[in-house]
Every structure is written in structure tokens, then in C-alpha cells.
CSV table of C-alpha atoms in Angstrom, one decimal:
chain,number,residue,atom,x,y,z
R,1,MET,CA,-2.3,19.1,13.2
R,2,PRO,CA,-2.5,20.4,16.8
R,3,HIS,CA,-5.3,18.8,18.9
R,4,SER,CA,-7.3,22.0,19.2
R,5,ARG,CA,-7.2,22.6,15.4
R,6,HIS,CA,-8.0,19.0,14.8
R,7,ALA,CA,-11.1,19.4,17.0
R,8,ASP,CA,-12.1,22.6,15.2
R,9,ALA,CA,-11.7,20.9,11.8
R,10,LEU,CA,-13.9,18.0,12.9
R,11,ARG,CA,-16.6,20.3,14.3
R,12,ALA,CA,-16.6,22.4,11.1
R,13,ALA,CA,-16.8,19.3,8.9
R,14,GLN,CA,-19.7,17.9,10.9
R,15,LEU,CA,-21.6,21.2,10.7
R,16,TYR,CA,-20.9,21.6,6.9
R,17,TYR,CA,-21.3,18.1,5.6
R,18,MET,CA,-23.8,16.6,8.1
R,19,GLN,CA,-25.9,19.6,9.1
R,20,ASP,CA,-25.7,21.5,5.8
R,21,LEU,CA,-24.8,24.8,7.5
R,22,THR,CA,-23.2,27.5,5.3
R,23,MET,CA,-19.7,28.6,5.9
R,24,ASP,CA,-21.0,31.9,7.2
R,25,ALA,CA,-23.2,30.1,9.7
R,26,ILE,CA,-20.3,27.9,10.9
R,27,ALA,CA,-18.1,31.0,11.3
R,28,ARG,CA,-20.7,32.5,13.6
R,29,GLU,CA,-21.1,29.3,15.6
R,30,LEU,CA,-17.3,28.8,16.0
R,31,ARG,CA,-16.8,32.6,16.5
R,32,THR,CA,-14.2,32.8,13.7
R,33,SER,CA,-13.9,34.0,10.2
R,34,ARG,CA,-15.3,32.5,7.0
R,35,SER,CA,-11.7,32.1,5.6
R,36,THR,CA,-10.7,30.1,8.7
R,37,VAL,CA,-13.7,27.8,8.2
R,38,SER,CA,-12.6,27.3,4.6
R,39,ARG,CA,-9.1,26.3,5.8
R,40,LEU,CA,-10.6,24.0,8.5
R,41,LEU,CA,-12.7,22.2,5.9
R,42,SER,CA,-9.7,21.8,3.6
R,43,ALA,CA,-7.7,20.4,6.6
R,44,ALA,CA,-10.5,17.9,7.3
R,45,ARG,CA,-10.3,16.6,3.8
R,46,ASP,CA,-6.5,16.6,3.6
R,47,THR,CA,-6.1,14.6,6.9
R,48,GLY,CA,-8.8,12.0,6.1
R,49,LEU,CA,-11.4,13.3,8.6
R,50,VAL,CA,-13.7,13.7,5.5
R,51,GLN,CA,-13.7,11.4,2.6
R,52,ILE,CA,-15.9,12.5,-0.4
R,53,GLN,CA,-17.3,9.8,-2.6
R,54,ILE,CA,-19.2,10.4,-5.9
R,55,ARG,CA,-21.6,7.7,-7.0
R,56,SER,CA,-23.0,8.0,-10.5
R,57,PRO,CA,-25.9,5.8,-11.7
R,58,LEU,CA,-23.6,4.9,-14.6
R,59,ASP,CA,-20.7,3.9,-12.3
R,60,THR,CA,-19.9,0.2,-12.3
R,61,GLY,CA,-17.4,0.5,-9.5
R,62,PRO,CA,-19.8,-0.5,-6.7
R,63,GLU,CA,-20.9,-3.6,-8.6
R,64,LEU,CA,-17.3,-4.6,-9.3
R,65,GLU,CA,-16.5,-4.0,-5.6
R,66,SER,CA,-19.4,-6.2,-4.5
R,67,ILE,CA,-18.4,-9.1,-6.8
R,68,ILE,CA,-14.7,-8.9,-5.7
R,69,ARG,CA,-15.6,-8.6,-2.1
R,70,SER,CA,-17.8,-11.6,-2.3
R,71,GLU,CA,-15.4,-13.8,-4.3
R,72,TYR,CA,-12.2,-12.9,-2.6
R,73,ASN,CA,-13.3,-11.8,0.9
R,74,VAL,CA,-11.5,-8.5,0.8
R,75,ASP,CA,-12.5,-4.9,1.4
R,76,VAL,CA,-12.0,-3.3,-2.0
R,77,HIS,CA,-11.8,0.1,-3.6
R,78,VAL,CA,-12.1,0.3,-7.4
R,79,VAL,CA,-10.6,3.5,-8.8
R,80,PRO,CA,-12.3,4.8,-11.9
R,81,VAL,CA,-9.7,5.6,-14.5
R,82,LEU,CA,-10.2,6.8,-18.1
R,83,GLU,CA,-9.1,4.1,-20.7
R,84,SER,CA,-7.0,6.8,-22.4
R,85,LEU,CA,-4.5,7.0,-19.5
R,86,ASN,CA,-1.3,5.1,-19.8
R,87,GLU,CA,-0.1,2.8,-17.1
R,88,ALA,CA,2.1,5.4,-15.3
R,89,GLU,CA,-0.9,7.8,-15.1
R,90,THR,CA,-3.2,5.0,-14.0
R,91,LEU,CA,-0.7,4.1,-11.2
R,92,ASP,CA,-0.7,7.7,-10.0
R,93,ARG,CA,-4.5,7.7,-9.7
R,94,VAL,CA,-4.6,4.4,-7.9
R,95,ALA,CA,-1.7,5.6,-5.6
R,96,MET,CA,-3.7,8.7,-4.7
R,97,GLN,CA,-6.7,6.6,-3.7
R,98,ALA,CA,-4.5,4.2,-1.7
R,99,ALA,CA,-2.9,7.1,0.2
R,100,ARG,CA,-6.3,8.4,1.2
R,101,THR,CA,-7.4,4.9,2.2
R,102,ILE,CA,-4.4,4.2,4.3
R,103,GLY,CA,-4.4,7.4,6.4
R,104,PRO,CA,-7.6,6.8,8.4
R,105,LEU,CA,-6.3,3.2,9.3
R,106,VAL,CA,-3.1,4.4,10.9
R,107,ASP,CA,-3.3,5.0,14.6
R,108,SER,CA,-0.8,5.7,17.4
R,109,ASN,CA,1.3,2.8,18.7
R,110,ALA,CA,1.0,1.0,15.4
R,111,ILE,CA,3.8,-1.0,13.6
R,112,ILE,CA,3.3,-0.5,9.9
R,113,GLY,CA,5.2,-2.7,7.5
R,114,VAL,CA,6.0,-1.1,4.1
R,115,ALA,CA,7.4,-2.9,1.0
R,116,TRP,CA,9.4,-1.0,-1.6
R,117,GLY,CA,8.7,-0.9,-5.3
R,118,SER,CA,7.2,1.3,-8.0
R,119,THR,CA,3.7,1.1,-6.5
R,120,LEU,CA,4.6,2.0,-3.0
R,121,SER,CA,6.9,4.8,-4.3
R,122,ALA,CA,3.9,6.3,-6.0
R,123,VAL,CA,1.7,5.9,-2.9
R,124,SER,CA,4.3,7.5,-0.6
R,125,ARG,CA,4.2,10.7,-2.7
R,126,HIS,CA,0.5,11.2,-2.1
R,127,LEU,CA,0.4,10.6,1.7
R,128,THR,CA,-1.2,13.4,3.8
R,129,ARG,CA,-0.1,14.2,7.2
R,130,LYS,CA,-1.6,12.6,10.2
R,131,ILE,CA,0.2,12.9,13.5
R,132,THR,CA,0.4,9.7,15.5
R,133,HIS,CA,2.4,8.9,18.6
R,134,ASP,CA,4.9,6.0,19.2
R,135,SER,CA,4.2,4.5,15.7
R,136,ILE,CA,6.9,2.7,13.7
R,137,ILE,CA,7.4,2.3,10.0
R,138,VAL,CA,9.4,-0.9,9.3
R,139,GLN,CA,10.8,-1.9,6.0
R,140,LEU,CA,9.5,-5.4,4.9
R,141,ASN,CA,12.4,-6.5,2.7
R,142,GLY,CA,15.9,-5.6,1.9
R,143,ALA,CA,16.6,-3.5,-1.2
R,144,GLY,CA,20.3,-4.1,-2.1
R,145,ASN,CA,21.5,-5.9,-5.2
R,146,MET,CA,24.8,-6.5,-7.1
R,147,HIS,CA,24.6,-3.0,-8.6
R,148,THR,CA,23.4,-0.8,-5.7
R,149,THR,CA,22.8,-0.9,-2.0
R,150,GLY,CA,19.2,0.1,-2.7
R,151,ILE,CA,19.3,2.3,0.4
R,152,THR,CA,18.4,5.6,-1.2
R,153,TYR,CA,15.5,4.1,-3.2
R,154,ALA,CA,13.9,2.3,-0.2
R,155,SER,CA,14.7,4.9,2.4
R,156,ASP,CA,13.0,7.6,0.4
R,157,ILE,CA,9.7,5.6,0.5
R,158,MET,CA,10.1,4.8,4.2
R,159,ARG,CA,11.0,8.4,5.0
R,160,ARG,CA,7.8,9.7,3.3
R,161,PHE,CA,5.7,7.3,5.3
R,162,GLY,CA,7.4,8.2,8.5
R,163,SER,CA,7.1,12.0,7.8
R,164,ALA,CA,3.4,11.6,7.0
R,165,TYR,CA,2.5,9.9,10.2
R,166,GLY,CA,5.2,11.3,12.6
R,167,ALA,CA,6.5,7.7,13.0
R,168,ARG,CA,9.9,6.3,13.6
R,169,VAL,CA,11.4,4.6,10.6
R,170,GLU,CA,13.3,1.3,10.8
R,171,GLN,CA,15.1,0.3,7.7
R,172,PHE,CA,16.2,-3.2,6.8
R,173,PRO,CA,19.8,-2.8,5.5
R,174,VAL,CA,20.2,-6.2,3.9
R,175,PRO,CA,20.1,-7.2,0.2
R,176,ALA,CA,16.8,-8.1,-1.4
R,177,PHE,CA,18.2,-11.6,-2.0
R,178,PHE,CA,21.2,-13.3,-0.5
R,179,ASP,CA,23.5,-15.3,-2.9
R,180,HIS,CA,23.2,-18.3,-0.7
R,181,ALA,CA,20.4,-19.5,1.6
R,182,ASN,CA,22.9,-20.3,4.4
R,183,THR,CA,24.1,-16.7,4.4
R,184,LYS,CA,20.5,-15.6,5.1
R,185,THR,CA,20.3,-18.2,7.9
R,186,ALA,CA,23.4,-16.8,9.5
R,187,MET,CA,22.3,-13.2,9.2
R,188,TRP,CA,18.9,-14.0,10.7
R,189,ASN,CA,20.7,-15.0,13.9
R,190,GLU,CA,22.4,-11.6,14.2
R,191,ARG,CA,20.8,-9.5,16.9
R,192,SER,CA,20.7,-6.3,14.7
R,193,VAL,CA,18.6,-8.2,12.2
R,194,GLN,CA,16.5,-10.0,14.8
R,195,ARG,CA,15.4,-6.6,16.1
R,196,ILE,CA,13.8,-5.8,12.7
R,197,LEU,CA,12.4,-9.3,12.4
R,198,ASP,CA,10.7,-8.8,15.8
R,199,LEU,CA,9.1,-5.6,14.7
R,200,GLN,CA,7.9,-7.3,11.5
R,201,SER,CA,6.3,-10.1,13.6
R,202,ARG,CA,4.3,-7.5,15.6
R,203,MET,CA,3.0,-5.5,12.6
R,204,SER,CA,-0.6,-4.4,12.8
R,205,ILE,CA,-0.7,-3.1,9.1
R,206,ALA,CA,1.3,-4.2,6.1
R,207,VAL,CA,1.2,-2.2,2.8
R,208,PHE,CA,2.5,-3.7,-0.4
R,209,GLY,CA,2.1,-3.9,-4.1
R,210,VAL,CA,2.3,-7.0,-6.3
R,211,GLY,CA,5.2,-7.6,-8.5
R,212,SER,CA,4.4,-9.4,-11.7
R,213,VAL,CA,6.6,-11.2,-14.2
R,214,ASP,CA,4.4,-10.1,-17.1
R,215,ALA,CA,3.7,-6.5,-16.2
R,216,ASP,CA,3.9,-3.9,-19.0
R,217,TYR,CA,5.1,-1.3,-16.5
R,218,PRO,CA,7.9,-3.3,-15.0
R,219,SER,CA,7.9,-4.2,-11.4
R,220,HIS,CA,11.0,-2.8,-9.7
R,221,VAL,CA,12.3,-6.2,-8.6
R,222,TYR,CA,12.3,-7.5,-12.2
R,223,ALA,CA,13.6,-4.3,-13.8
R,224,GLY,CA,16.1,-3.1,-11.2
R,225,GLY,CA,18.9,-5.6,-11.5
R,226,TYR,CA,17.7,-7.9,-8.6
R,227,LEU,CA,17.4,-11.0,-10.7
R,228,ASP,CA,19.9,-12.5,-13.1
R,229,GLU,CA,19.1,-14.8,-16.1
R,230,ASP,CA,19.4,-17.9,-14.0
R,231,ASP,CA,17.0,-16.6,-11.4
R,232,LEU,CA,14.5,-15.7,-14.1
R,233,LYS,CA,14.8,-19.3,-15.5
R,234,VAL,CA,14.2,-20.7,-12.1
R,235,LEU,CA,11.1,-18.6,-11.6
R,236,ALA,CA,9.8,-19.7,-15.1
R,237,SER,CA,10.4,-23.3,-14.3
R,238,SER,CA,8.6,-23.0,-11.0
R,239,ASP,CA,5.5,-21.4,-12.7
R,240,VAL,CA,5.9,-18.2,-10.7
R,241,VAL,CA,3.4,-15.4,-11.6
R,242,GLY,CA,4.5,-12.7,-9.1
R,243,ASP,CA,5.8,-11.7,-5.7
R,244,VAL,CA,4.9,-9.6,-2.7
R,245,ALA,CA,7.9,-8.1,-0.9
R,246,THR,CA,10.3,-10.3,-3.0
R,247,VAL,CA,8.6,-13.5,-1.9
R,248,PHE,CA,7.3,-15.4,-5.0
R,249,PHE,CA,4.2,-17.5,-5.6
R,250,ARG,CA,2.3,-19.4,-8.3
R,251,GLY,CA,-1.1,-18.7,-9.8
R,252,ASP,CA,-2.8,-20.9,-7.2
R,253,GLY,CA,-1.2,-19.0,-4.4
R,254,SER,CA,1.3,-21.7,-3.4
R,255,SER,CA,5.0,-21.0,-2.7
R,256,ASP,CA,6.4,-24.3,-1.6
R,257,GLY,CA,9.5,-25.5,-3.5
R,258,ILE,CA,10.3,-22.0,-5.0
R,259,THR,CA,14.0,-22.1,-4.1
R,260,LEU,CA,14.5,-18.3,-4.6
R,261,ASN,CA,12.3,-17.7,-1.6
R,262,GLU,CA,15.0,-19.4,0.6
R,263,ARG,CA,17.3,-16.5,-0.3
R,264,SER,CA,14.7,-13.7,-0.2
R,265,THR,CA,14.6,-11.2,2.7
R,266,GLY,CA,10.9,-10.5,2.6
R,267,PRO,CA,8.5,-12.1,5.2
R,268,SER,CA,7.1,-15.5,4.3
R,269,LEU,CA,3.6,-15.6,3.0
R,270,ALA,CA,2.5,-17.5,6.1
R,271,GLN,CA,3.9,-14.7,8.3
R,272,LEU,CA,2.3,-12.0,6.1
R,273,ARG,CA,-1.1,-13.7,6.5
R,274,GLN,CA,-0.8,-13.2,10.3
R,275,VAL,CA,-0.9,-9.4,10.0
R,276,ARG,CA,-4.3,-8.1,10.9
R,277,ARG,CA,-4.6,-5.5,8.1
R,278,ARG,CA,-2.9,-6.2,4.8
R,279,ILE,CA,-3.4,-3.5,2.2
R,280,CYS,CA,-2.6,-4.5,-1.4
R,281,VAL,CA,-2.3,-1.8,-4.0
R,282,VAL,CA,-2.2,-2.9,-7.6
R,283,SER,CA,-2.4,-0.9,-10.9
R,284,GLY,CA,-2.2,-2.1,-14.5
R,285,ALA,CA,-4.2,-4.9,-16.0
R,286,SER,CA,-1.1,-6.6,-17.1
R,287,LYS,CA,-0.5,-7.5,-13.5
R,288,ILE,CA,-3.6,-9.6,-13.4
R,289,LYS,CA,-1.9,-13.0,-13.0
R,290,GLY,CA,0.2,-11.7,-10.1
R,291,LEU,CA,-2.9,-10.3,-8.4
R,292,ARG,CA,-4.9,-13.5,-8.8
R,293,GLY,CA,-2.0,-15.4,-7.3
R,294,ALA,CA,-1.7,-13.0,-4.3
R,295,LEU,CA,-5.5,-13.3,-3.7
R,296,ALA,CA,-5.3,-17.1,-4.0
R,297,ALA,CA,-2.6,-17.0,-1.3
R,298,GLY,CA,-4.9,-15.0,1.0
R,299,LEU,CA,-2.3,-12.1,1.3
R,300,ALA,CA,-4.7,-9.2,1.3
R,301,THR,CA,-7.5,-8.0,3.6
R,302,ASP,CA,-7.8,-4.7,1.6
R,303,LEU,CA,-7.4,-4.3,-2.1
R,304,ILE,CA,-7.1,-1.0,-4.1
R,305,LEU,CA,-7.0,-1.4,-7.9
R,306,ASP,CA,-8.0,0.4,-11.1
R,307,GLU,CA,-11.3,-0.3,-12.9
R,308,ALA,CA,-9.7,-2.0,-15.9
R,309,MET,CA,-8.0,-4.5,-13.6
R,310,ALA,CA,-11.1,-5.0,-11.6
R,311,ARG,CA,-13.0,-5.9,-14.7
R,312,ARG,CA,-10.3,-8.5,-15.7
R,313,LEU,CA,-10.3,-9.9,-12.1
R,314,VAL,CA,-14.1,-10.6,-12.2
R,315,GLY,CA,-13.7,-12.0,-15.8
R,316,SER,CA,-16.2,-9.7,-17.5
R,317,LYS,CA,-16.0,-6.5,-19.6
R,318,ASN,CA,-19.8,-6.1,-19.4
R,319,VAL,CA,-20.7,-5.6,-15.8
R,320,SER,CA,-24.2,-4.3,-15.9
């Protein structure tokens, strides 16, 4: 949005939402037409200048948010979702809320790390445009496996993020997992790879979902041919409950001794914890073990999840 139109949208929104002026009155004050004011208000909502919240006395979302915020020390958005919706529909609702939450946090000169996966693919489809300057979208982990390069799948997600924020996109053209840990060590010494690793080390925001071994709606890393039977046996023997950007962890948040992480191309959990803003988007109550592990590992500063999962997270179906 051009700067002048951005300023007009902001002014119209302030007059309409904060001063209760009618659209006709705003049109007179801005010396424009009523239809233009309507378009400015729509633009203010679409670009995140205005965020509308509905709070019902019967809504348990705020109470769930308060409990989760206190227990896990995260900023949290609980998305109300009808129980009749299936997991794919629930994911779409959560992704829409996530996209609206992420937009206002993105500023110019930012380096934004983005993981790939079913959740982030859904989020990327709901992003609204916000023009920034000199910002970079960097892919957090490789996407190739023995069946596909993964480039199309991952690049579509990165491209949507880049288009939404007018940012340069930096892909990470390596496999999700190397066959041998020493191959990863050698690749990490290549200057072309080090350039991406350097960007990752300077991220101000990271956006990711949680992969879960037990999810009903399969996480892409478990359903997309990335792990063979031996890998899955190793994960089971290591008590792994999930992953973030193809780096695995246990229910208590620990990741030491999980050999598959030595071959993974995602940032280590320690590195991820260094990022100032870490936005975790999770949908589907069957991912609860993975989410609890991620929170135990301290991976998120911001959490966006559906109400059913929030209830399971706080361990009660009868929040008053």
C-alpha cells in the first residue's frame, strides 16, 4: 500500500473505530467519497492496521489464554473452532488467525525464518500484503528427500511469504536430512551454505509448526517420504514426540542423544531459542504431545492454537 494511502487508511480507521464517526462524516473530513472511506477501512483491516476481536461472556478463550500464558510463559491466541469441523478445516481457521497475528510483527530490515510443512503451507495462503523494505525470508530447513527435491513444495511457501511482505526470499537447497552426519559437516563448511546459516543466525522472527509422530492429520515430515522405517524405529527408541523444522525432541523438551538430529538440516533447538520472536502455530488436538515437548523445550514466545488443543494443553475440559 502506498504511504499516502496507508496514512489515509490509518486516519479513517481512527475516526471510525476510536471516535465513532459515521462513514459520511469521515468522507467529509477527509474530503473524499463514502465509497473511498469504505475501501480505506477494508484496507486497514486487510493490512493489520485494525484487528477486530469479539469477546463473548460465554467465551472460554480468554481464560484458556490466561492459564497457558501463566504456565508456559508465552503470548497465546486461542482460536475458537466448532467441534464439528474436521482437522483440515480447523487448520485453515488457525492458519487464518496466525497470518493476521504475524503481519503486524513484521517490520522493515527483518530476517524472518520460515519452516515448511502442512501448517506453514496453510498459513502462507492467508497472508495479507504489508510492504516492508530490505526484509528477508529465509528457509529454516532443507526439503529434499529420496523421492523429490522438495524445492517446489518449500519454495511455494517461501514465495507467498516473500510476496506478502515485499521481502527477498532465500531458499535452503539441501535435503531435509543427510544420509550421513559427516556429509552435513562437510556441507556446512561450504560458503554457499554458510551464507544461509549466517542469515538464520541473525533472524529476528521464526515461524514454525510442530510435527508430531501421533498426529491424525499427518505432519509433512512423517508423511512425505522423509523418514524410512529405520529412522522411525530410531525415533521410537529415543522416545521422540515431535519436531520443529525437522529437529526432534522428547516430551520433556530434551534433544540430546537423538542421532537423527546430527543429520537434520534445521537449526538446533539451542539456536532457535536465541531468536527474539518465535511464533509457533499448531492445530489438531492429536499433536498435543508434540506441542507439550516444544513448550518444555522453550521453543516458542508466541503460540497460536485451536480451542480443543488449548483445553487439552491445560488438562481440563471444564474451564469455567
